[in-house]
Amino acid sequence: MALSIGVQVRAARNRHGMTVARVAQLTGLSSGMLSKVENGNAFPSLTTLHALSRVFRVPMTFFFETHQETQGCCYVKKDGGLFIESRGSKVGHQYQLLGHGVGKELSVSPYMIELNDTSEVFPLFQHPGVEFIHMLGGEMVYEHGGKPHRLSPGDSLFFEGTTAHGPVELIELPIRFLSIIVEPGPKDGS
C-alpha cells in the first residue's frame, strides 16, 4: 500500500509541475521524507496525507485509488482496516480506516476510533466537510464549537467539520466510535 500511495503522490506532484523541494516546503515535510513516501519506503501519517491533499487540492482518498481493486466498492474484513497514524496517535488515539475511494463527487472516509487508558485529550480538530460520529462503547464528552455533548453507546453526533471539535473528557474507557468524514471531491472528476 505504501508503494501505491507513493505512486499517487508522485503523479500529483508531477501533474502540478512541482519539485520535491517545493512540495516539502508547502507541507512542512523534509525533502528526504517526501522522497521516501514517493518511493514507497515510508508510510505517510494521516497528517502528512492531509497536508499533501491540501497542496494538490485532492481528497485524501486520492492517495489510495491505485490500491483499490474494485471500482465503486471497498470491502474491508473485520480487523482488516488500515491503521493510520495521525495527530491523535501520539496521545493514544487509534484510527482505523474502514474504507476509501468509492466516489468521484465526494470523499468519504470512515474510521473506527479507539481511545483507551493511554489516550489523552488534545487540541481540537478542524477539516472541510461534515462528520458523523456514532458511539459504540465507553463514554466521553465531545465538544463542537465550544458546546459539550456527553456521548454514550448508541448516541450520534453530526456536524460541520470546519468548526473546532474533538473529545475533551474521557469518562468511561475504552471508548470506541465510528467517525465518517465527508468532504467535497475533485470538481474535474479525477
Short mmCIF file of C-alpha atoms in Angstrom, two decimals:
data_model
loop_
_atom_site.label_atom_id
_atom_site.label_comp_id
_atom_site.label_asym_id
_atom_site.label_seq_id
_atom_site.Cartn_x
_atom_site.Cartn_y
_atom_site.Cartn_z
CA MET A 1 0.00 0.00 0.00
CA ALA A 2 2.87 2.41 0.77
CA LEU A 3 4.11 1.95 -2.80
CA SER A 4 0.61 2.65 -4.23
CA ILE A 5 0.35 5.82 -2.15
CA GLY A 6 3.84 6.90 -3.27
CA VAL A 7 2.85 6.48 -6.93
CA GLN A 8 -0.16 8.72 -6.38
CA VAL A 9 1.90 11.37 -4.54
CA ARG A 10 4.49 11.47 -7.34
CA ALA A 11 1.74 11.61 -10.01
CA ALA A 12 0.04 14.54 -8.25
CA ARG A 13 3.35 16.37 -7.82
CA ASN A 14 4.26 15.88 -11.49
CA ARG A 15 0.77 16.90 -12.63
CA HIS A 16 1.22 20.19 -10.74
CA GLY A 17 4.75 20.67 -12.13
CA MET A 18 6.22 20.91 -8.64
CA THR A 19 9.64 19.82 -7.38
CA VAL A 20 10.11 17.63 -4.32
CA ALA A 21 11.66 20.64 -2.58
CA ARG A 22 8.63 22.85 -3.32
CA VAL A 23 6.11 20.26 -2.07
CA ALA A 24 8.25 19.69 1.02
CA GLN A 25 8.25 23.43 1.69
CA LEU A 26 4.45 23.71 1.30
CA THR A 27 3.72 20.69 3.50
CA GLY A 28 6.40 21.16 6.16
CA LEU A 29 7.96 17.78 5.35
CA SER A 30 11.64 17.30 4.69
CA SER A 31 12.61 16.60 1.07
CA GLY A 32 14.09 13.30 2.22
CA MET A 33 10.87 12.20 3.88
CA LEU A 34 8.80 13.19 0.84
CA SER A 35 11.18 11.20 -1.35
CA LYS A 36 10.77 8.17 0.93
CA VAL A 37 6.97 8.49 0.68
CA GLU A 38 7.09 8.76 -3.13
CA ASN A 39 9.33 5.68 -3.37
CA GLY A 40 7.12 3.63 -1.04
CA ASN A 41 9.84 3.43 1.61
CA ALA A 42 7.78 5.24 4.27
CA PHE A 43 4.09 5.06 5.05
CA PRO A 44 2.77 8.63 5.40
CA SER A 45 0.84 9.64 8.51
CA LEU A 46 -2.72 10.92 8.32
CA THR A 47 -1.36 14.42 8.98
CA THR A 48 1.05 14.08 6.04
CA LEU A 49 -1.69 12.82 3.71
CA HIS A 50 -3.91 15.70 4.80
CA ALA A 51 -1.14 18.24 4.07
CA LEU A 52 -0.47 16.68 0.66
CA SER A 53 -4.19 16.63 -0.18
CA ARG A 54 -4.39 20.38 0.53
CA VAL A 55 -1.32 21.18 -1.59
CA PHE A 56 -2.58 19.09 -4.53
CA ARG A 57 -6.26 20.01 -3.95
CA VAL A 58 -7.42 16.39 -3.91
CA PRO A 59 -9.34 14.39 -1.29
CA MET A 60 -7.19 12.21 0.97
CA THR A 61 -8.75 9.14 -0.61
CA PHE A 62 -6.99 10.08 -3.89
CA PHE A 63 -3.79 8.58 -2.49
CA PHE A 64 -5.46 5.16 -2.10
CA GLU A 65 -7.05 4.98 -5.58
CA THR A 66 -4.43 2.80 -7.27
CA HIS A 67 -4.54 0.36 -4.36
CA GLN A 68 -8.28 -0.16 -4.74
CA GLU A 69 -9.06 -3.11 -6.99
CA THR A 70 -12.84 -2.79 -7.40
CA GLN A 71 -14.38 0.46 -8.65
CA GLY A 72 -17.39 1.65 -6.68
CA CYS A 73 -16.88 -0.75 -3.77
CA CYS A 74 -14.39 -1.13 -0.96
CA TYR A 75 -14.60 -4.30 1.17
CA VAL A 76 -12.72 -4.46 4.47
CA LYS A 77 -12.82 -7.64 6.57
CA LYS A 78 -13.12 -7.47 10.36
CA ASP A 79 -9.87 -6.09 11.83
CA GLY A 80 -8.59 -5.56 8.26
CA GLY A 81 -8.81 -1.78 8.11
CA LEU A 82 -5.66 0.23 7.64
CA PHE A 83 -4.31 1.64 10.91
CA ILE A 84 -3.40 5.28 10.32
CA GLU A 85 -1.06 7.47 12.31
CA SER A 86 -2.38 10.95 12.94
CA ARG A 87 -2.01 13.77 15.45
CA GLY A 88 -4.13 11.75 17.88
CA SER A 89 -1.95 8.64 17.57
CA LYS A 90 0.74 10.30 19.67
CA VAL A 91 -1.69 10.60 22.60
CA GLY A 92 -3.16 7.10 22.43
CA HIS A 93 -5.93 7.59 19.87
CA GLN A 94 -6.11 4.69 17.41
CA TYR A 95 -7.51 5.39 13.91
CA GLN A 96 -8.51 2.51 11.65
CA LEU A 97 -9.55 3.43 8.10
CA LEU A 98 -12.50 1.19 7.20
CA GLY A 99 -12.85 2.10 3.51
CA HIS A 100 -11.82 4.58 0.86
CA GLY A 101 -12.12 5.91 -2.66
CA VAL A 102 -15.52 4.78 -3.94
CA GLY A 103 -16.95 8.09 -5.14
CA LYS A 104 -15.99 10.87 -7.53
CA GLU A 105 -18.21 13.68 -6.23
CA LEU A 106 -17.43 13.23 -2.54
CA SER A 107 -14.54 11.98 -0.46
CA VAL A 108 -15.89 9.70 2.26
CA SER A 109 -13.52 8.43 4.96
CA PRO A 110 -14.99 6.04 7.57
CA TYR A 111 -12.84 5.44 10.67
CA MET A 112 -13.11 3.25 13.74
CA ILE A 113 -11.54 5.26 16.56
CA GLU A 114 -10.50 3.77 19.86
CA LEU A 115 -9.43 5.64 22.98
CA ASN A 116 -8.00 3.68 25.91
CA ASP A 117 -6.23 4.25 29.22
CA THR A 118 -3.15 5.61 27.41
CA SER A 119 -5.24 8.17 25.50
CA GLU A 120 -5.21 11.87 26.25
CA VAL A 121 -7.35 14.75 25.07
CA PHE A 122 -5.53 17.19 22.79
CA PRO A 123 -6.19 20.32 20.70
CA LEU A 124 -9.44 20.20 18.74
CA PHE A 125 -9.69 19.26 15.05
CA GLN A 126 -10.95 21.22 12.05
CA HIS A 127 -11.38 19.93 8.49
CA PRO A 128 -13.51 20.67 5.42
CA GLY A 129 -16.90 18.98 5.01
CA VAL A 130 -19.05 17.26 7.59
CA GLU A 131 -18.51 14.48 10.12
CA PHE A 132 -20.80 11.87 11.65
CA ILE A 133 -19.91 10.12 14.92
CA HIS A 134 -21.70 7.07 16.34
CA MET A 135 -20.71 5.78 19.79
CA LEU A 136 -20.15 2.03 20.12
CA GLY A 137 -18.63 1.77 23.59
CA GLY A 138 -17.47 3.82 26.56
CA GLU A 139 -18.44 7.37 27.36
CA MET A 140 -16.92 10.76 26.60
CA VAL A 141 -17.64 14.45 26.33
CA TYR A 142 -17.20 15.58 22.73
CA GLU A 143 -17.07 19.31 22.05
CA HIS A 144 -18.20 21.07 18.89
CA GLY A 145 -17.98 24.84 18.60
CA GLY A 146 -17.50 25.21 22.35
CA LYS A 147 -20.62 23.19 23.19
CA PRO A 148 -20.04 19.91 25.09
CA HIS A 149 -22.01 16.75 24.21
CA ARG A 150 -21.93 13.76 26.58
CA LEU A 151 -21.88 10.67 24.34
CA SER A 152 -22.70 7.09 25.37
CA PRO A 153 -23.17 3.90 23.30
CA GLY A 154 -25.88 4.43 20.70
CA ASP A 155 -25.53 8.24 20.67
CA SER A 156 -24.69 10.05 17.43
CA LEU A 157 -23.40 13.48 16.53
CA PHE A 158 -23.44 15.03 13.03
CA PHE A 159 -21.65 18.35 12.48
CA GLU A 160 -19.72 20.77 10.29
CA GLY A 161 -16.03 19.86 10.30
CA THR A 162 -14.81 23.44 9.86
CA THR A 163 -15.86 24.22 13.45
CA ALA A 164 -13.35 23.14 16.13
CA HIS A 165 -14.30 19.75 17.56
CA GLY A 166 -12.96 16.74 19.45
CA PRO A 167 -13.07 14.72 22.67
CA VAL A 168 -12.48 16.91 25.73
CA GLU A 169 -13.23 14.45 28.55
CA LEU A 170 -12.78 10.68 28.55
CA ILE A 171 -15.30 9.36 31.09
CA GLU A 172 -15.54 5.56 30.63
CA LEU A 173 -12.74 3.69 28.86
CA PRO A 174 -12.22 2.07 26.47
CA ILE A 175 -14.12 4.35 24.09
CA ARG A 176 -14.95 3.13 20.57
CA PHE A 177 -16.77 5.17 17.98
CA LEU A 178 -17.34 5.26 14.26
CA SER A 179 -16.37 8.54 12.59
CA ILE A 180 -17.37 9.23 8.98
CA ILE A 181 -15.88 12.33 7.35
CA VAL A 182 -17.40 13.56 4.08
CA GLU A 183 -15.51 16.19 2.08
CA PRO A 184 -16.06 17.58 -1.42
CA GLY A 185 -14.29 15.50 -4.08
CA PRO A 186 -12.36 16.87 -7.05
CA LYS A 187 -14.51 19.03 -9.32
CA ASP A 188 -12.92 17.68 -12.51
CA GLY A 189 -13.80 14.06 -11.65
CA SER A 190 -10.16 12.94 -11.50
#
